[in-house]
Amino acid sequence: MSFIDKLSSGVNEAGNTISQKAREISEQTKLTGEINKNRARRDELIRQLGESYYQAKQSGTEANFDELVHEISLVDGILAKVTESLNQLKGIVICEKCGTEISKGSAFCPSCGTPVKEPTVIRCPKCSAELAAGSRFCVYCGAKIE
Ligand SMILES: [Zn+2]
Ligand SMILES: [Zn+2]
């Protein structure tokens, strides 16, 4: 391999690492935007709920809040899912007991000692690449994960 070839392959590797990082960052930005949007939506729904409750009380009329409550719970569901994806991307697990952020690979919560339910990442037994938990094959070397 000539010096120039070595140089350009080195550049390519660096380029790949950077674009991978850039992808992760843009994905994080997207998820964060999604979270902010849904938080704003939730705030607005809560405000509407308060407003209609007040109106109903004030005028002494019967009001049905089911639709609003249902919508808020839908937004909550979306928020939980998006937050989980973001945490997974960042390699953070949230302790289900105390809510502490636990760094990836930990088996127990550092604050309360609760065992971490399932690891978000596993390692390929062959090439030791980090893979999403539940992967059946390594995406880097093709090894079967037992
Ligand atoms: Zn904990
Ligand atoms: Zn592998």
Short mmCIF file of C-alpha atoms and ligand atoms in Angstrom, two decimals:
data_model
loop_
_atom_site.label_atom_id
_atom_site.label_comp_id
_atom_site.label_asym_id
_atom_site.label_seq_id
_atom_site.Cartn_x
_atom_site.Cartn_y
_atom_site.Cartn_z
CA MET A 1 0.00 0.00 0.00
CA SER A 2 1.46 3.33 -1.03
CA PHE A 3 1.76 6.22 1.33
CA ILE A 4 -1.06 8.05 -0.49
CA ASP A 5 -3.33 4.98 -0.29
CA LYS A 6 -2.65 4.64 3.42
CA LEU A 7 -3.35 8.29 3.86
CA SER A 8 -6.65 8.20 1.98
CA SER A 9 -7.81 5.03 3.74
CA GLY A 10 -7.02 6.69 7.05
CA VAL A 11 -9.02 9.70 5.96
CA ASN A 12 -11.92 7.48 4.96
CA GLU A 13 -11.95 5.76 8.32
CA ALA A 14 -11.96 9.06 10.10
CA GLY A 15 -14.71 10.21 7.74
CA ASN A 16 -16.82 7.17 8.56
CA THR A 17 -16.45 7.69 12.28
CA ILE A 18 -17.42 11.32 11.90
CA SER A 19 -20.47 10.59 9.77
CA GLN A 20 -21.57 7.88 12.23
CA LYS A 21 -21.22 10.40 15.04
CA ALA A 22 -23.05 13.02 12.98
CA ARG A 23 -25.89 10.56 12.38
CA GLU A 24 -26.16 9.86 16.10
CA ILE A 25 -26.18 13.56 16.87
CA SER A 26 -28.82 14.36 14.25
CA GLU A 27 -30.94 11.46 15.54
CA GLN A 28 -30.59 12.85 19.09
CA THR A 29 -31.54 16.31 17.87
CA LYS A 30 -34.59 14.87 16.13
CA LEU A 31 -35.71 13.00 19.26
CA THR A 32 -35.09 16.01 21.49
CA GLY A 33 -37.21 18.11 19.13
CA GLU A 34 -39.93 15.48 19.29
CA ILE A 35 -39.83 15.53 23.10
CA ASN A 36 -40.05 19.35 23.23
CA LYS A 37 -42.94 19.36 20.77
CA ASN A 38 -44.89 16.79 22.80
CA ARG A 39 -44.14 18.56 26.08
CA ALA A 40 -45.53 21.78 24.62
CA ARG A 41 -48.58 19.87 23.37
CA ARG A 42 -49.05 18.34 26.83
CA ASP A 43 -48.79 21.75 28.52
CA GLU A 44 -51.39 23.11 26.12
CA LEU A 45 -53.76 20.19 26.78
CA ILE A 46 -53.36 20.57 30.54
CA ARG A 47 -54.13 24.26 30.16
CA GLN A 48 -57.24 23.46 28.13
CA LEU A 49 -58.30 20.91 30.72
CA GLY A 50 -57.94 23.46 33.51
CA GLU A 51 -59.75 26.06 31.48
CA SER A 52 -62.72 23.82 30.67
CA TYR A 53 -62.90 22.63 34.27
CA TYR A 54 -62.99 26.22 35.43
CA GLN A 55 -65.64 27.14 32.84
CA ALA A 56 -67.80 24.18 33.86
CA LYS A 57 -67.53 24.97 37.57
CA GLN A 58 -68.14 28.64 36.99
CA SER A 59 -71.24 28.14 34.89
CA GLY A 60 -72.43 25.12 36.85
CA THR A 61 -72.72 23.00 33.73
CA GLU A 62 -71.85 19.36 33.28
CA ALA A 63 -68.67 18.87 31.36
CA ASN A 64 -66.94 15.85 29.99
CA PHE A 65 -63.16 15.86 30.25
CA ASP A 66 -62.65 12.32 28.99
CA GLU A 67 -61.49 13.36 25.55
CA LEU A 68 -58.84 15.75 26.90
CA VAL A 69 -57.67 13.27 29.51
CA HIS A 70 -57.43 10.60 26.85
CA GLU A 71 -55.40 12.85 24.59
CA ILE A 72 -53.02 13.76 27.41
CA SER A 73 -52.45 10.10 28.16
CA LEU A 74 -51.68 9.52 24.48
CA VAL A 75 -49.10 12.32 24.54
CA ASP A 76 -47.65 10.82 27.74
CA GLY A 77 -47.28 7.51 25.95
CA ILE A 78 -45.45 9.15 23.03
CA LEU A 79 -43.21 11.07 25.45
CA ALA A 80 -42.27 7.91 27.33
CA LYS A 81 -41.41 6.12 24.08
CA VAL A 82 -39.38 8.96 22.59
CA THR A 83 -37.54 9.54 25.88
CA GLU A 84 -36.68 5.87 26.03
CA SER A 85 -35.29 5.93 22.48
CA LEU A 86 -33.24 9.00 23.29
CA ASN A 87 -31.86 7.42 26.44
CA GLN A 88 -31.04 4.27 24.54
CA LEU A 89 -29.21 6.31 21.93
CA LYS A 90 -27.27 8.11 24.65
CA GLY A 91 -26.59 4.80 26.36
CA ILE A 92 -28.53 5.74 29.49
CA VAL A 93 -30.88 3.51 31.42
CA ILE A 94 -33.36 4.97 33.91
CA CYS A 95 -33.73 3.16 37.24
CA GLU A 96 -37.32 1.99 37.38
CA LYS A 97 -37.38 2.43 41.15
CA CYS A 98 -35.74 5.79 41.84
CA GLY A 99 -35.43 7.35 38.37
CA THR A 100 -31.67 7.76 38.51
CA GLU A 101 -29.82 7.77 35.19
CA ILE A 102 -27.64 4.70 35.04
CA SER A 103 -24.76 4.53 32.60
CA LYS A 104 -24.73 1.80 30.01
CA GLY A 105 -23.40 -1.56 31.04
CA SER A 106 -24.28 -1.18 34.74
CA ALA A 107 -26.03 -4.12 36.34
CA PHE A 108 -27.30 -2.19 39.38
CA CYS A 109 -28.57 1.32 40.10
CA PRO A 110 -25.78 3.37 41.76
CA SER A 111 -28.29 5.14 44.04
CA CYS A 112 -30.63 2.45 45.26
CA GLY A 113 -29.05 -0.82 44.16
CA THR A 114 -32.03 -2.01 42.13
CA PRO A 115 -30.90 -4.48 39.47
CA VAL A 116 -31.10 -3.02 35.98
CA LYS A 117 -33.81 -4.97 34.21
CA GLU A 118 -32.24 -5.62 30.87
CA PRO A 119 -29.09 -4.25 29.34
CA THR A 120 -29.67 -1.94 26.40
CA VAL A 121 -26.54 -3.17 24.73
CA ILE A 122 -24.86 -6.53 24.44
CA ARG A 123 -21.44 -7.41 23.12
CA CYS A 124 -20.71 -9.62 20.17
CA PRO A 125 -18.88 -12.71 21.51
CA LYS A 126 -16.68 -12.77 18.41
CA CYS A 127 -15.70 -9.17 17.64
CA SER A 128 -16.98 -7.59 20.90
CA ALA A 129 -18.86 -4.86 19.02
CA GLU A 130 -21.71 -3.22 20.89
CA LEU A 131 -25.09 -4.37 19.62
CA ALA A 132 -28.66 -3.54 20.54
CA ALA A 133 -30.04 -5.93 23.16
CA GLY A 134 -32.05 -8.65 21.50
CA SER A 135 -29.88 -8.76 18.37
CA ARG A 136 -29.62 -12.25 16.97
CA PHE A 137 -26.70 -11.59 14.70
CA CYS A 138 -23.77 -9.21 14.91
CA VAL A 139 -24.23 -6.44 12.36
CA TYR A 140 -20.45 -6.04 12.08
CA CYS A 141 -19.14 -9.59 11.71
CA GLY A 142 -22.27 -11.67 11.23
CA ALA A 143 -21.64 -13.88 14.27
CA LYS A 144 -24.76 -15.54 15.71
CA ILE A 145 -25.62 -14.25 19.19
CA GLU A 146 -26.67 -17.02 21.56
ZN ZN B 1 -32.35 3.42 41.66
ZN ZN B 2 -19.27 -9.33 15.80
#
